[in-house]
Coordinates of C-alpha atoms in Angstrom, one line a residue:
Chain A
X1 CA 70.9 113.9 116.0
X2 CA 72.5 112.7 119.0
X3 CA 76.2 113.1 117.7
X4 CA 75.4 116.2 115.8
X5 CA 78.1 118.2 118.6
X6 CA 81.0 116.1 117.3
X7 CA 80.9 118.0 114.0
X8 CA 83.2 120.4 113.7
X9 CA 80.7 122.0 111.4
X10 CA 77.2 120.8 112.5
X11 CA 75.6 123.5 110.5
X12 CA 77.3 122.7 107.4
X13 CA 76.5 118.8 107.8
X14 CA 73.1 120.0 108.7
X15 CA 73.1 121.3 104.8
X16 CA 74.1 118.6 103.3
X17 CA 72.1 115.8 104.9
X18 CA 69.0 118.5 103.9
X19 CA 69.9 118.3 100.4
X20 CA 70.7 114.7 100.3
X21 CA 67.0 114.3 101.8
X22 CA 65.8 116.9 98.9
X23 CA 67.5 115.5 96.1
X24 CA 66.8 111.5 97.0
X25 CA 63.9 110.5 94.8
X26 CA 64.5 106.6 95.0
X27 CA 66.4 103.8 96.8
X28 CA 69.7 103.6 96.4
X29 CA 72.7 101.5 97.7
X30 CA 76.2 103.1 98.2
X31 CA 79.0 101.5 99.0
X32 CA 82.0 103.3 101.1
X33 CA 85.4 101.3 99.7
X34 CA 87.4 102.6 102.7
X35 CA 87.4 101.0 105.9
X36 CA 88.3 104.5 107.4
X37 CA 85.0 105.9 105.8
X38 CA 83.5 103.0 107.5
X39 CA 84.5 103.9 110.9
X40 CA 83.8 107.7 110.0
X41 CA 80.0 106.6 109.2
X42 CA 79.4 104.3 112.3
X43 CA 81.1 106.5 114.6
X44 CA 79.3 109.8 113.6
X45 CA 75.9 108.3 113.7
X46 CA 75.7 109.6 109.9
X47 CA 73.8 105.9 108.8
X48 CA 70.8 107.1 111.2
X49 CA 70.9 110.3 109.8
X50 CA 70.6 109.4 106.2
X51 CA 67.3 109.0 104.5
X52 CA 65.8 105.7 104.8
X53 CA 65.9 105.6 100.8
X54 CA 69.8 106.1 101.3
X55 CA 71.6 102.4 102.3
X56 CA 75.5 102.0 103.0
X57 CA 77.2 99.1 102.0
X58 CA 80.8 98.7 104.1
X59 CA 83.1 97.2 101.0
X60 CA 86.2 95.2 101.5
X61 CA 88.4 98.3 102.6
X62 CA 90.4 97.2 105.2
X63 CA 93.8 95.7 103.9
X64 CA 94.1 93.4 107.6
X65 CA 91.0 92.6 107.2
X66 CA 91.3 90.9 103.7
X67 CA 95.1 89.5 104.6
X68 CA 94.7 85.8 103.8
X69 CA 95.0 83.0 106.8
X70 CA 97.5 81.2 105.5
X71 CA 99.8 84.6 104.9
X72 CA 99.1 84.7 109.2
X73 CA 100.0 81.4 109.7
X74 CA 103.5 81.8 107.4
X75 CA 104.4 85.2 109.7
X76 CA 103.6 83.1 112.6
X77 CA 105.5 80.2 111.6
X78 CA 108.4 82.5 110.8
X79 CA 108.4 84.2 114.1
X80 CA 107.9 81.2 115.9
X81 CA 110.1 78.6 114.1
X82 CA 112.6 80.9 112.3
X83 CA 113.3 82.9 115.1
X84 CA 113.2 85.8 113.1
X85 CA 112.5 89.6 114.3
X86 CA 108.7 89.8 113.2
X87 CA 107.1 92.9 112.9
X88 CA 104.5 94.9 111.6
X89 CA 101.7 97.1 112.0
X90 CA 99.8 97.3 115.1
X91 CA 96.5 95.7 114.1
X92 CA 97.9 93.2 111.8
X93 CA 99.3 91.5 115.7
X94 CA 96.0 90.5 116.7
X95 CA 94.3 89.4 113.4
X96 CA 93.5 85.3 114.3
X97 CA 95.8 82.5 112.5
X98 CA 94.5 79.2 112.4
X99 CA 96.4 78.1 115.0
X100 CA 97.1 81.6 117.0
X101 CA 98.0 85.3 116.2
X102 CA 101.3 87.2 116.2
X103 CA 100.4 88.8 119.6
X104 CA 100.0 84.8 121.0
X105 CA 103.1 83.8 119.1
X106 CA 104.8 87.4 121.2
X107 CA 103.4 86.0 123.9
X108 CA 105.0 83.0 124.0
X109 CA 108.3 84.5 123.9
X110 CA 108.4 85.2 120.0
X111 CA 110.1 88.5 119.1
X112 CA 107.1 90.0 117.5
X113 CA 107.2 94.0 117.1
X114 CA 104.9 96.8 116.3
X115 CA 106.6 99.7 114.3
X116 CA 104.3 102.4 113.1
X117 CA 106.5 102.1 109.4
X118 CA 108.7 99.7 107.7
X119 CA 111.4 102.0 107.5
X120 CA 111.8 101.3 110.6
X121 CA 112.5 97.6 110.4
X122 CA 114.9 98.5 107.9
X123 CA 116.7 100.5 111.1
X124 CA 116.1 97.2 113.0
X125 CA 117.7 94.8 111.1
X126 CA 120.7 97.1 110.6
X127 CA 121.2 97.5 114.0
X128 CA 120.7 93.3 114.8
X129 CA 123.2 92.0 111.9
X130 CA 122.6 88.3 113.5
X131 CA 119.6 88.3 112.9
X132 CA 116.3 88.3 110.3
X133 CA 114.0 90.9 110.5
X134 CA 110.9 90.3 108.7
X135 CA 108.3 93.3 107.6
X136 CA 104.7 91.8 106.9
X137 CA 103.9 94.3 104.8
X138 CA 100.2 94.5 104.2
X139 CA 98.3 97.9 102.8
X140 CA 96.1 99.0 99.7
X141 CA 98.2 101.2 97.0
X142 CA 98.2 104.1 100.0
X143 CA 100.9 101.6 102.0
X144 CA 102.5 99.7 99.3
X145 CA 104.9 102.6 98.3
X146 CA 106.1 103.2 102.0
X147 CA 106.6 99.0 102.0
X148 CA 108.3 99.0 98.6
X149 CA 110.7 102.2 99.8
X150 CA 111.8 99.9 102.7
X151 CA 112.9 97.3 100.4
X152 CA 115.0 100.2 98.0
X153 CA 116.3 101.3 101.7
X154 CA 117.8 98.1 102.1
X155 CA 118.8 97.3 98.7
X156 CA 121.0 101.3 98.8
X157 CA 122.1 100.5 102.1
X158 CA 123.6 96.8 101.7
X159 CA 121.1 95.4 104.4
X160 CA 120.8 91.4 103.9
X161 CA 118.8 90.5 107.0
X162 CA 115.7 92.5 105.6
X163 CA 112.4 90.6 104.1
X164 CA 109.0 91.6 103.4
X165 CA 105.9 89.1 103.3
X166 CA 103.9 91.1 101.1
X167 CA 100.2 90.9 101.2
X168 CA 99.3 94.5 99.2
X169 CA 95.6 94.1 98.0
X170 CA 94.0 97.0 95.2
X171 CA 91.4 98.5 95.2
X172 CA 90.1 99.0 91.8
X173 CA 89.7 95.2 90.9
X174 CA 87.9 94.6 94.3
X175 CA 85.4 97.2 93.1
X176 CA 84.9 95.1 89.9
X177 CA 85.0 92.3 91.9
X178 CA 82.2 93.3 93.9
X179 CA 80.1 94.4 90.8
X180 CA 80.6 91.6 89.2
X181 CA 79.3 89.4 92.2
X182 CA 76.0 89.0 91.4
X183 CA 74.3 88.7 94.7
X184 CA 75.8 92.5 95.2
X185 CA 73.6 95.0 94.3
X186 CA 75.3 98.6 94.8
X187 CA 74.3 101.5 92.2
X188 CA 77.4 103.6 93.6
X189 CA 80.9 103.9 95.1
X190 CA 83.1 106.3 97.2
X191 CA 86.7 105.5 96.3
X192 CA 88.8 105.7 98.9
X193 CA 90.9 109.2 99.4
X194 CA 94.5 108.0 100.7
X195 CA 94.3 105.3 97.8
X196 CA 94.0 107.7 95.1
X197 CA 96.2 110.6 96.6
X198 CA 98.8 107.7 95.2
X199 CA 97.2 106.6 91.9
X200 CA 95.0 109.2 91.0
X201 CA 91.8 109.0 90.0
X202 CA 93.2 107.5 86.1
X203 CA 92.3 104.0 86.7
X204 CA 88.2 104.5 87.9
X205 CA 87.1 105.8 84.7
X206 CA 87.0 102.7 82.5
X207 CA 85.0 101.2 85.3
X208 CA 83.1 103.8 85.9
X209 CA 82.2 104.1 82.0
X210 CA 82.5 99.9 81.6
X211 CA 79.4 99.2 84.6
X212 CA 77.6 102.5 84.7
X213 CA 78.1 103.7 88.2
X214 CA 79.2 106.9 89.8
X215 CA 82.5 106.0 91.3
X216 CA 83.5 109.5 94.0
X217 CA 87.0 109.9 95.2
X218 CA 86.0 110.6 98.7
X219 CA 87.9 111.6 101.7
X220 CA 87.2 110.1 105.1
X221 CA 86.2 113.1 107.7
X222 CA 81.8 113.4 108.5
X223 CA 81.8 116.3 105.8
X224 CA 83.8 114.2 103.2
X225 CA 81.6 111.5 103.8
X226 CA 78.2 113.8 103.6
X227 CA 79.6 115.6 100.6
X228 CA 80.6 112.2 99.0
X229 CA 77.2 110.7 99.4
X230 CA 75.5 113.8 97.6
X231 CA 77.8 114.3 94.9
X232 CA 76.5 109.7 94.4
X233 CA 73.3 110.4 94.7
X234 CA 72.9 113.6 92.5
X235 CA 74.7 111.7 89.5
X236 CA 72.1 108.8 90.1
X237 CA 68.8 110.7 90.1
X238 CA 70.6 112.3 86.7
X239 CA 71.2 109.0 85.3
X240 CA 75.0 109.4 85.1
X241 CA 78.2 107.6 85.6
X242 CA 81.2 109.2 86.0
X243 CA 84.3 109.7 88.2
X244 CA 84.0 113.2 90.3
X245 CA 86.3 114.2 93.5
X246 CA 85.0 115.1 96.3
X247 CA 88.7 115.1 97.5
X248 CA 90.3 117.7 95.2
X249 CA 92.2 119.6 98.1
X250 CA 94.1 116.2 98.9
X251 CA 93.7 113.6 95.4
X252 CA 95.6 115.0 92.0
X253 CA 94.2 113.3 88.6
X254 CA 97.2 112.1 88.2
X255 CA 98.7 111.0 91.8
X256 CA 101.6 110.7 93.2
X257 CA 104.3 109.5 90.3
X258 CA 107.0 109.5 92.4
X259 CA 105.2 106.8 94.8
X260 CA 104.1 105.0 91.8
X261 CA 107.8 105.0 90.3
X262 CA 108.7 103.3 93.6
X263 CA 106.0 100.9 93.6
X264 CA 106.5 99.8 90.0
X265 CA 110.3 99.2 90.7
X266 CA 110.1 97.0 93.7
X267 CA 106.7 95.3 92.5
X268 CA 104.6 93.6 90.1
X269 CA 100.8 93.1 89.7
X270 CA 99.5 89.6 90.9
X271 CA 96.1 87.6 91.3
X272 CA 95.7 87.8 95.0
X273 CA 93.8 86.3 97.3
X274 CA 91.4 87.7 100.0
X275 CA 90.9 86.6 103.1
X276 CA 86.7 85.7 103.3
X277 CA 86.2 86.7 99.7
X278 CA 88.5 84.4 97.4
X279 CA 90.9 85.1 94.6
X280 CA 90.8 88.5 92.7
X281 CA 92.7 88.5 89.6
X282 CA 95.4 91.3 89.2
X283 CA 94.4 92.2 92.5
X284 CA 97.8 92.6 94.1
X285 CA 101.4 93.4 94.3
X286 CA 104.6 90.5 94.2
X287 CA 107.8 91.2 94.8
X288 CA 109.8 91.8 91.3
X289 CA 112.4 88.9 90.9
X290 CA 115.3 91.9 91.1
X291 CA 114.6 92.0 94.6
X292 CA 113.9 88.4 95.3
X293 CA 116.3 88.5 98.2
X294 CA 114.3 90.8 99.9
X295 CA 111.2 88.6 99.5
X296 CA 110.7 87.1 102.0
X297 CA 108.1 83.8 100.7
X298 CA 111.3 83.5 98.5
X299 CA 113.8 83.8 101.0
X300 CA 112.5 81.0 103.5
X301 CA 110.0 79.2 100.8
X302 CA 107.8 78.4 103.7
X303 CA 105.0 75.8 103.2
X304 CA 101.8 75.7 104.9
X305 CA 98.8 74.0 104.6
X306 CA 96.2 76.3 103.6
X307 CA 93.8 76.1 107.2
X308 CA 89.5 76.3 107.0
X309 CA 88.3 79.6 108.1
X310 CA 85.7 79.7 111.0
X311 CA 82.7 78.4 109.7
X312 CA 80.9 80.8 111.9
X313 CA 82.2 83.6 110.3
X314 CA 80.6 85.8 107.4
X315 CA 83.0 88.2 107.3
X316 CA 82.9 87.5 103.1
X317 CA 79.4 88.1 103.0
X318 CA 79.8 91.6 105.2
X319 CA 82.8 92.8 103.2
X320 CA 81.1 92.8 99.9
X321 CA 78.1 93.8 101.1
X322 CA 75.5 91.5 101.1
X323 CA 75.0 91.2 104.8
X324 CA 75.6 93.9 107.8
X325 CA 77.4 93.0 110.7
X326 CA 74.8 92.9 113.2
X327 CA 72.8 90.0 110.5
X328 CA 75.9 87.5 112.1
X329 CA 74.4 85.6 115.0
X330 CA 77.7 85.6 116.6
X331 CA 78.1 89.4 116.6
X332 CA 78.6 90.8 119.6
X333 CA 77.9 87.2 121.5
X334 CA 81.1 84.8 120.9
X335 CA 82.7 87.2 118.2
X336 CA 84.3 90.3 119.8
X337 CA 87.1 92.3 119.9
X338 CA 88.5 90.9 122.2
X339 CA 88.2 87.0 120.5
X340 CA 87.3 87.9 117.2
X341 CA 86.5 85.1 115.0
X342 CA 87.1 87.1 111.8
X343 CA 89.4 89.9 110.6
X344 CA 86.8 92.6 110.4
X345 CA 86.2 92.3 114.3
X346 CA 90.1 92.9 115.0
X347 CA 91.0 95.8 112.9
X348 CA 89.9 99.4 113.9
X349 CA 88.3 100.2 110.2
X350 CA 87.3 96.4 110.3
X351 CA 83.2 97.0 109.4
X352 CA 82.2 94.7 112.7
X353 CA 84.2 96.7 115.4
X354 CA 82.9 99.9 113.9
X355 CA 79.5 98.4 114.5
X356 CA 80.3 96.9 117.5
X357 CA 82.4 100.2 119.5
X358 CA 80.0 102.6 117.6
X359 CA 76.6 101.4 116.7
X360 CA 75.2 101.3 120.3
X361 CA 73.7 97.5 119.1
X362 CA 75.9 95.8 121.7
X363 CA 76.1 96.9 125.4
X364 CA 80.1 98.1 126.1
Chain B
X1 CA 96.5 101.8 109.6
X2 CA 95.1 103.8 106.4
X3 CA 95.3 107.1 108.1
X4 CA 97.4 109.7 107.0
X5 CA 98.0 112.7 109.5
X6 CA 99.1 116.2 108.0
X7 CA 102.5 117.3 109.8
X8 CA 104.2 120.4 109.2
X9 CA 108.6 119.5 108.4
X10 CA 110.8 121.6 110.9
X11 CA 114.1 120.2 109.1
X12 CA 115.0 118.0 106.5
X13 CA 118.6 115.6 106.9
X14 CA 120.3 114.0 103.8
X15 CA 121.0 110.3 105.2
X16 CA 123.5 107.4 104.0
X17 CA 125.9 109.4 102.2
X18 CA 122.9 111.5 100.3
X19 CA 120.7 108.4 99.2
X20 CA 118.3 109.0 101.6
X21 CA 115.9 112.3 102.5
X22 CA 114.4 112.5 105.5
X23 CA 112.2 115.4 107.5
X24 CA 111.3 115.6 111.2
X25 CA 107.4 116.5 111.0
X26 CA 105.5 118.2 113.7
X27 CA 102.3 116.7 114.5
X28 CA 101.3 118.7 117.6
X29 CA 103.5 118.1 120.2
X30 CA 104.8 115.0 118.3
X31 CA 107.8 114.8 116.1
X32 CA 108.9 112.0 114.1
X33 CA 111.0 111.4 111.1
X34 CA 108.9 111.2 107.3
X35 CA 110.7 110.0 104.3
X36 CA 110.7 112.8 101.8
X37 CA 111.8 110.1 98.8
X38 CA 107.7 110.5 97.0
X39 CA 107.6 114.8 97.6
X40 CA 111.5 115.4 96.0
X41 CA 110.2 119.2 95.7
X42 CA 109.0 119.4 99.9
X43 CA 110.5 121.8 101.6
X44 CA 111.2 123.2 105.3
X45 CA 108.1 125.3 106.3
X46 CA 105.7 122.4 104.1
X47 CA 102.7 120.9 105.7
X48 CA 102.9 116.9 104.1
X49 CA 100.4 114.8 104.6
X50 CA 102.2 111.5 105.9
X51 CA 101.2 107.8 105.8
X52 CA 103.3 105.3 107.7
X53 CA 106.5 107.2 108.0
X54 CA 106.1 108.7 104.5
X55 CA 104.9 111.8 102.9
X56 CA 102.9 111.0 100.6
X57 CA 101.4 114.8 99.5
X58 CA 101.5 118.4 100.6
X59 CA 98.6 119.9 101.7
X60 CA 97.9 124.0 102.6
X61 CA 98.1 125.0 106.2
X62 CA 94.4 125.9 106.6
X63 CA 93.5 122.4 105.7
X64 CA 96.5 120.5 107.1
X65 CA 95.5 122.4 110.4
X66 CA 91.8 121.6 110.0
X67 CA 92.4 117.9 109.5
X68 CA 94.9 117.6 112.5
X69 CA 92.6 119.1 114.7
X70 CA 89.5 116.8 113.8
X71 CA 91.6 113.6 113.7
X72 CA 93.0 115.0 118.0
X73 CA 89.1 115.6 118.5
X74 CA 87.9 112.0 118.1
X75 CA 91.0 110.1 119.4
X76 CA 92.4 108.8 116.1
X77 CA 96.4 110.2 116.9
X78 CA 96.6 107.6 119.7
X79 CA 98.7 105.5 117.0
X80 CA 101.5 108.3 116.9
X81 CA 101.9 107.9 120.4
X82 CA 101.4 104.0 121.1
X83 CA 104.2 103.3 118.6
X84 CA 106.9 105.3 120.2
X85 CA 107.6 102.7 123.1
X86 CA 108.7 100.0 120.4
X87 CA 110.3 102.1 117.8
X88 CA 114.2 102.3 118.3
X89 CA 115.4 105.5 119.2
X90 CA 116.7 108.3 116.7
X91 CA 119.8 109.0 117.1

């Protein structure tokens, strides 16, 4: 109970991890879509706290984790070769390309920027009319309506220097992906919170109903967590499989239709690959031809060869589940933060830094 | 990059000739500008739960204020404040 103080309600998580302990009869295996959830797990100690009957599997949720290699090399490429003004978010800078990273390619005198939203770009290339700005716009449904708002900025505002390299990944098809995989064996999933504030909680049902599962619309604070992992558990020991919300205060049935309205007018859904895992059909989001100008694979029709990954990394097999982070024999040795071999080692909800800042497994 | 930090809006500006509606949101001590284009019906006073320089939902005070305060307990609004050094300055 060593991180019990950082609660801001010890006695209430107290309760719940009592009744999870109560109401457990059998093993099960949950897994947390969310990378955030991830990070909220590791950090809190809650995985020692758990039953032993009680196993987390960290899912794909981290959208830089999954951003394919060859989308890294094309940004880099474009920075580097184009001379465009790259930018994007701040963890997407250090993810590894093939060759190097966008925080290399800065390095080297690249004009590489971190903005903290693509609106901002949009500001950018207003204000540098000689140039191209480029937005690599990655993020699950939670990001892609903030990404496809930049391009309607652009489109109302006459702005003709202003791309996006979209790499939006969903989550719902990832979670039937990971059913579906055969070496996965998960009897339940928390959805994540921020992706369903958007779309709702609509789309879980038929594959909650389709596989059997309990599929929980969690949020990602230690109580949502907790209170997310009972409300799984409790439908399994009843036998039942249905969407619940652990997230009410936050997550409407329905969503956000004004976010969807924007997403559906800017983009369409696309097979999509991911990075470690392979292609997932109708996984993710093109730009609609309407605003091909703002597209920015379109714009500069960039080819390049798609690169190996690192054979030393397993960062497939950790993001759906089948092994942990700390099962890697280069965790913590030649993969780190700071020289990551794979995605989930860079990102802050990646599953391997969460293990390796958090778990107390590696020596800071 | 999947958080979303719950702000309350201390004014709302109609932008580029009345396409565009934006709100400067407290967070703390932090104010920045959140597109209001998903939450038409936000208003001054509102507490909006915003993701990447959008608000995406409203959210009460009690729980808007919970949140904030657990996400400034474990260290998780350095983002708000590393960004502001590449962003371009409001006008």
């Amino acid at each position: 109970m060593k991180y019990m103080s950082e609660y801001r309600d010890p006695e209430l998580a107290k309760k719940y991890l009592e009744e999870i302990k109560n109401t457990v009869s059998r093993p099960w295996s949950i897994m947390e879509v969310c990378g955030g959830q991830t990070h909220s797990l590791v950090k809190n100690g809650i995985i020692e706290m758990l039953p032993d009957k009680v196993t987390m599997i960290h899912g794909p949720g981290c959208p830089v984790c999954v951003t394919p290699l060859n989308l890294i090399d094309k940004a880099v490429y474009l920075a580097v070769e184009k001379g465009v003004i790259l930018c994007s978010f701040g963890d997407m800078l250090r993810v590894p390309g093939s060759q190097k990273s966008l925080l290399e390619a800065k390095a080297e005198g690249a004009d590489v920027r971190i903005l903290y939203s693509p609106l901002e770009a949009v500001k950018i290339a207003e204000d540098n009319p000689h140039k191209e700005v480029v937005f690599f716009a990655v993020g699950f449904e939670t990001t892609a309506p903030a990404n496809a708002l930049s391009v309607v900025h652009a489109h109302r505002r006459g702005v003709k220097n202003y791309s996006i390299l979209a790499s939006h990944v969903l989550v719902p098809p990832a979670i039937k992906a990971v059913i579906d995989d055969e070496e996965s064996k998960i009897d339940g999933f928390l959805a994540a919170g921020h992706v369903c504030t958007i779309m709702g909680n609509t789309e879980y049902h038929p594959l909650s109903a389709a596989y059997k599962v309990p599929i929980v619309v969690t949020g990602f604070e230690p109580l949502d967590v907790l209170q997310g992992i009972l409300m799984v558990i409790r439908q399994l020991e009843q036998s039942k499989s249905e969407v619940e919300n652990q997230y009410a205060r936050i997550v409407r049935e329905e969503g956000n239709p004004d976010a969807q309205k924007v997403i559906d007018e800017v983009f369409e859904v696309r097979n999509q690959m991911w990075r470690g895992i392979g292609e997932i059909p109708e996984s993710g989001y093109a730009v609609r031809e309407k605003y091909a100008d703002f597209d920015a694979t379109k714009k500069y029709n960039v080819t390049i060869e798609e690169a190996p990954e690192n054979p030393d990394c397993i960062s497939g097999q950790i993001m759906k589940g089948i092994k942990k982070p700390f099962e890697c024999s280069q965790f913590g040795k030649t993969c780190k933060p700071t020289n990551p071999l794979g995605a989930p080692m860079v990102s802050s909800e990646g599953a391997c830094a969460a293990y390796y800042h958090f778990s107390g497994l590696v020596e800071a | 990059m999947c958080l979303a930090i719950p702000g309350k809006i201390k004014s709302i500006e109609i932008q580029y000739g009345g396409m565009v509606r934006m709100a400067k949101v407290s967070f703390g001590g932090i104010t920045k500008e959140a597109s209001l284009e998903m939450l038409p019906d936000a208003d001054v006073d509102d507490y909006v739960l915003v993701h990447v320089g959008v608000a995406i939902s409203k959210v009460n005070e009690e729980e808007a204020q919970k949140t904030f305060k657990y996400l400034e307990e474990i260290g998780e609004l350095g983002e708000l404040e590393d960004v502001d050094e590449y962003l371009p300055k409001s006008e």
